[in-house]
Coordinates of C-alpha atoms in Angstrom, one line a residue:
X259 CA 182.4 166.1 155.5
X260 CA 179.9 167.8 157.8
X261 CA 176.1 167.1 157.6
X262 CA 175.5 170.7 156.4
X263 CA 178.1 170.3 153.7
X264 CA 176.6 167.0 152.5
X265 CA 173.2 168.7 152.2
X266 CA 174.6 171.6 150.2
X267 CA 176.3 169.2 147.7
X268 CA 173.2 167.1 147.3
X269 CA 171.1 170.2 146.8
X270 CA 173.4 171.5 144.1
X271 CA 173.4 168.2 142.3
X272 CA 169.6 168.2 142.4
X273 CA 169.4 171.7 140.9
X274 CA 171.9 171.0 138.1
X275 CA 170.1 167.8 137.2
X276 CA 166.7 169.5 137.3
X277 CA 167.3 172.5 135.2
X278 CA 168.0 170.3 132.1
X279 CA 164.5 169.0 131.5
X280 CA 161.2 168.6 133.3
X281 CA 158.7 165.7 133.1
X282 CA 155.7 165.9 130.8
X283 CA 152.3 164.9 132.0
X284 CA 152.1 162.0 129.4
X285 CA 154.5 159.2 128.5
X286 CA 154.5 160.0 124.8
X287 CA 155.2 163.7 124.2
X288 CA 157.6 165.2 121.7
X289 CA 157.8 168.5 123.7
X290 CA 161.2 168.8 125.3
X291 CA 160.7 171.9 127.5
X292 CA 163.8 172.9 129.4
X293 CA 164.5 175.4 132.2
X294 CA 167.9 177.0 133.0
X295 CA 168.9 179.5 135.5
X296 CA 170.8 182.6 134.5
X297 CA 174.0 183.4 136.5
X298 CA 173.4 186.0 139.1
X299 CA 175.3 189.1 138.1
X300 CA 173.1 191.4 140.2
X301 CA 173.3 189.5 143.5
X302 CA 174.2 192.6 145.4
X303 CA 170.7 194.0 144.6
X304 CA 168.8 191.0 145.8
X305 CA 167.3 191.6 149.2
X306 CA 166.0 188.8 151.6
X307 CA 162.3 188.4 151.2
X308 CA 161.7 189.3 154.8
X309 CA 163.4 192.7 154.2
X310 CA 161.8 193.4 150.8
X311 CA 158.7 195.5 150.3
X312 CA 157.9 193.7 147.1
X313 CA 155.4 190.9 147.0
X314 CA 157.0 187.4 146.7
X315 CA 155.8 186.5 143.2
X316 CA 157.0 185.6 139.7
X317 CA 157.9 188.5 137.5
X318 CA 157.5 188.2 133.7
X319 CA 160.5 189.4 131.6
X320 CA 160.9 188.8 127.8
X321 CA 159.5 186.2 125.5
X322 CA 159.7 185.4 121.8
X323 CA 160.2 182.9 118.9
X324 CA 163.8 182.6 117.6
X325 CA 166.1 180.7 115.3
X326 CA 166.3 177.0 116.0
X327 CA 169.7 176.3 117.7
X328 CA 172.2 173.8 116.4
X329 CA 173.4 171.1 118.9
X330 CA 176.9 171.3 120.3
X331 CA 179.3 168.4 120.5
X332 CA 177.6 167.1 123.6
X333 CA 174.1 167.2 122.1
X334 CA 173.0 170.3 123.9
X335 CA 171.2 173.2 122.2
X336 CA 173.9 175.9 121.7
X337 CA 171.4 178.5 123.0
X338 CA 170.1 179.9 125.2
X339 CA 173.5 180.0 126.9
X340 CA 175.2 182.1 129.6
X341 CA 178.8 182.5 130.5
X342 CA 180.0 181.3 133.9
X343 CA 177.0 179.1 134.6
X344 CA 176.6 175.4 135.7
X345 CA 174.3 174.8 132.7
X346 CA 175.3 171.9 130.5
X347 CA 175.9 174.2 127.5
X348 CA 177.9 176.9 129.4
X349 CA 180.9 176.3 127.2
X350 CA 178.9 177.6 124.2
X351 CA 179.0 181.0 125.8
X352 CA 182.6 180.8 127.1
X353 CA 183.7 183.8 125.0
X354 CA 180.8 186.1 126.2
X355 CA 181.4 188.5 129.0
X356 CA 179.5 188.0 132.3
X357 CA 176.0 189.4 132.1
X358 CA 175.5 188.4 128.5
X359 CA 173.2 185.8 126.9
X360 CA 173.1 184.1 123.5
X361 CA 169.7 183.6 121.9
X362 CA 168.5 182.7 118.5
X363 CA 167.5 185.8 116.5
X364 CA 163.8 186.5 117.2
X365 CA 161.5 187.7 114.5
X366 CA 157.8 188.3 113.9
X367 CA 157.8 186.8 110.4
X368 CA 158.6 183.0 110.2
X369 CA 158.7 180.5 107.4
X370 CA 155.3 178.8 107.0
X371 CA 156.7 175.9 105.0
X372 CA 159.5 175.2 107.6
X373 CA 157.0 175.4 110.5
X374 CA 154.2 173.3 109.0
X375 CA 154.4 170.1 111.0
X376 CA 152.0 168.2 108.9
X377 CA 153.7 164.8 108.9
X378 CA 155.6 162.6 111.3
X379 CA 158.9 163.5 109.7
X380 CA 158.4 167.2 110.0
X381 CA 161.4 168.8 111.8
X382 CA 161.3 171.6 114.3
X383 CA 161.6 175.1 112.9
X384 CA 162.4 177.4 115.8
X385 CA 162.5 177.9 119.5
X386 CA 159.9 179.5 121.9
X387 CA 161.5 181.0 124.9
X388 CA 160.7 183.2 127.8
X389 CA 162.5 184.7 130.8
X390 CA 161.1 185.5 134.3
X391 CA 162.4 186.4 137.7
X392 CA 161.4 184.1 140.6
X393 CA 161.0 186.1 143.8
X394 CA 158.6 183.5 145.4
X395 CA 161.2 181.7 147.6
X396 CA 158.8 178.8 147.2
X397 CA 160.7 175.4 146.8
X398 CA 157.7 173.3 148.0
X399 CA 155.2 173.9 145.2
X400 CA 155.8 172.6 141.7
X401 CA 157.0 174.7 138.8
X402 CA 154.4 174.3 136.1
X403 CA 154.5 175.8 132.6
X404 CA 152.5 175.7 129.4
X405 CA 152.7 176.9 125.8
X406 CA 149.6 177.5 123.6
X407 CA 149.7 178.7 120.0
X408 CA 146.5 179.4 118.2
X409 CA 145.3 180.8 114.9
X410 CA 141.9 182.2 115.7
X411 CA 140.1 179.5 117.6
X412 CA 142.3 176.7 116.1
X413 CA 145.1 175.2 118.1
X414 CA 148.4 174.5 116.3
X415 CA 150.4 173.8 119.5
X416 CA 149.3 173.1 123.1
X417 CA 151.7 171.5 125.6
X418 CA 149.2 171.2 128.4
X419 CA 150.6 171.6 131.9
X420 CA 154.3 170.7 131.9
X421 CA 155.3 169.9 135.5
X422 CA 159.0 170.2 136.5
X423 CA 158.3 169.0 140.0
X424 CA 159.2 171.1 143.1
X425 CA 160.5 174.5 142.1
X426 CA 164.3 174.2 142.3
X427 CA 165.1 177.9 142.0
X428 CA 166.0 180.2 145.0
X429 CA 164.5 183.6 145.4
X430 CA 165.9 186.2 143.0
X431 CA 166.7 183.7 140.3
X432 CA 166.3 184.7 136.6
X433 CA 165.1 181.7 134.7
X434 CA 164.7 180.9 131.0
X435 CA 162.2 178.3 129.8
X436 CA 162.4 177.1 126.2
X437 CA 161.1 174.5 123.7
X438 CA 162.3 173.7 120.2
X439 CA 159.2 173.2 118.1
X440 CA 157.1 173.5 115.0
X441 CA 153.3 173.5 114.7
X442 CA 150.5 171.2 113.6
X443 CA 149.4 167.5 113.6
X444 CA 152.5 165.6 112.8
X445 CA 150.1 163.5 110.7
X446 CA 148.1 162.4 113.8
X447 CA 144.4 163.0 114.6
X448 CA 142.3 163.4 117.7
X449 CA 142.9 165.0 121.1
X450 CA 146.5 165.3 122.1
X451 CA 147.7 164.8 118.6
X452 CA 150.9 166.2 117.1
X453 CA 152.1 169.4 118.8
X454 CA 149.0 169.2 121.1
X455 CA 150.6 166.2 122.9
X456 CA 150.3 166.7 126.6
X457 CA 147.0 168.5 126.3
X458 CA 143.4 167.5 125.6
X459 CA 143.1 169.8 122.6
X460 CA 143.2 168.7 119.0
X461 CA 145.8 170.4 116.8
X462 CA 145.2 171.3 113.2
X463 CA 148.0 172.1 110.7
X464 CA 149.0 175.8 110.6
X465 CA 148.0 178.1 107.8
X466 CA 149.7 181.2 106.5
X467 CA 148.9 184.2 108.7
X468 CA 149.1 185.4 112.3
X469 CA 149.5 183.0 115.2
X470 CA 149.0 184.0 118.9
X471 CA 151.4 182.6 121.4
X472 CA 150.7 182.4 125.2
X473 CA 153.3 181.1 127.7
X474 CA 152.3 180.6 131.3
X475 CA 154.4 180.0 134.4
X476 CA 153.1 178.9 137.8
X477 CA 154.7 178.4 141.2
X478 CA 152.2 177.9 144.1
X479 CA 149.8 180.8 144.1
X480 CA 151.8 183.0 141.7
X481 CA 151.0 182.7 137.9
X482 CA 152.3 184.9 135.1
X483 CA 151.6 185.0 131.4
X484 CA 153.2 186.5 128.4
X485 CA 151.7 186.8 124.9
X486 CA 153.2 187.6 121.5
X487 CA 152.3 187.3 117.9
X488 CA 154.1 185.7 115.0
X489 CA 153.4 185.6 111.3
X490 CA 153.8 182.5 109.2
X491 CA 154.5 183.4 105.6

């Protein structure tokens, strides 16, 4: 095997391993934020950065809060999934045509009782997700993301800066970041409690009403944010 071929194989292994899950900033953290690349079905439209008139930045796409996915037989979330990909749950989308994606149904109104993570035994109730296009071509700087959910000035979730290490995605990639979660203290108190693990904020338990969600993605000097609202009823 030639030296260039060995490098290609090692790079592919690194990317496949890396898109499964990043490393949180703290040792104890119930957040399990994951990143997966979407198969490139528009590769013919991607131009080299040197020939492009667009600035090499991250581009925000869609975001939302959807139905919590069940796990498949291998213990992977059944969604988000994409056909024809190298992602661990690709088989869950094997019957979907190229260019499709399976997501949990998003909705503005969510169950307050299901999402009230007020004790250590509280389960997750849904999945926060967002898509973006990475046109940076930057594989030196880290991919860093965060999720913050507030009701007024009160935090009910804050992941802090979740660092995936050096950005593994080539220019033109469409990426989905997601986290299965609920909201609140998990019966804990003080900074970094419950669903504020990984941050310096102190979470309180949610209450019925509107919650504001902000997701942030950073690679090098490029930072994007998406905000949306949900209603706990």
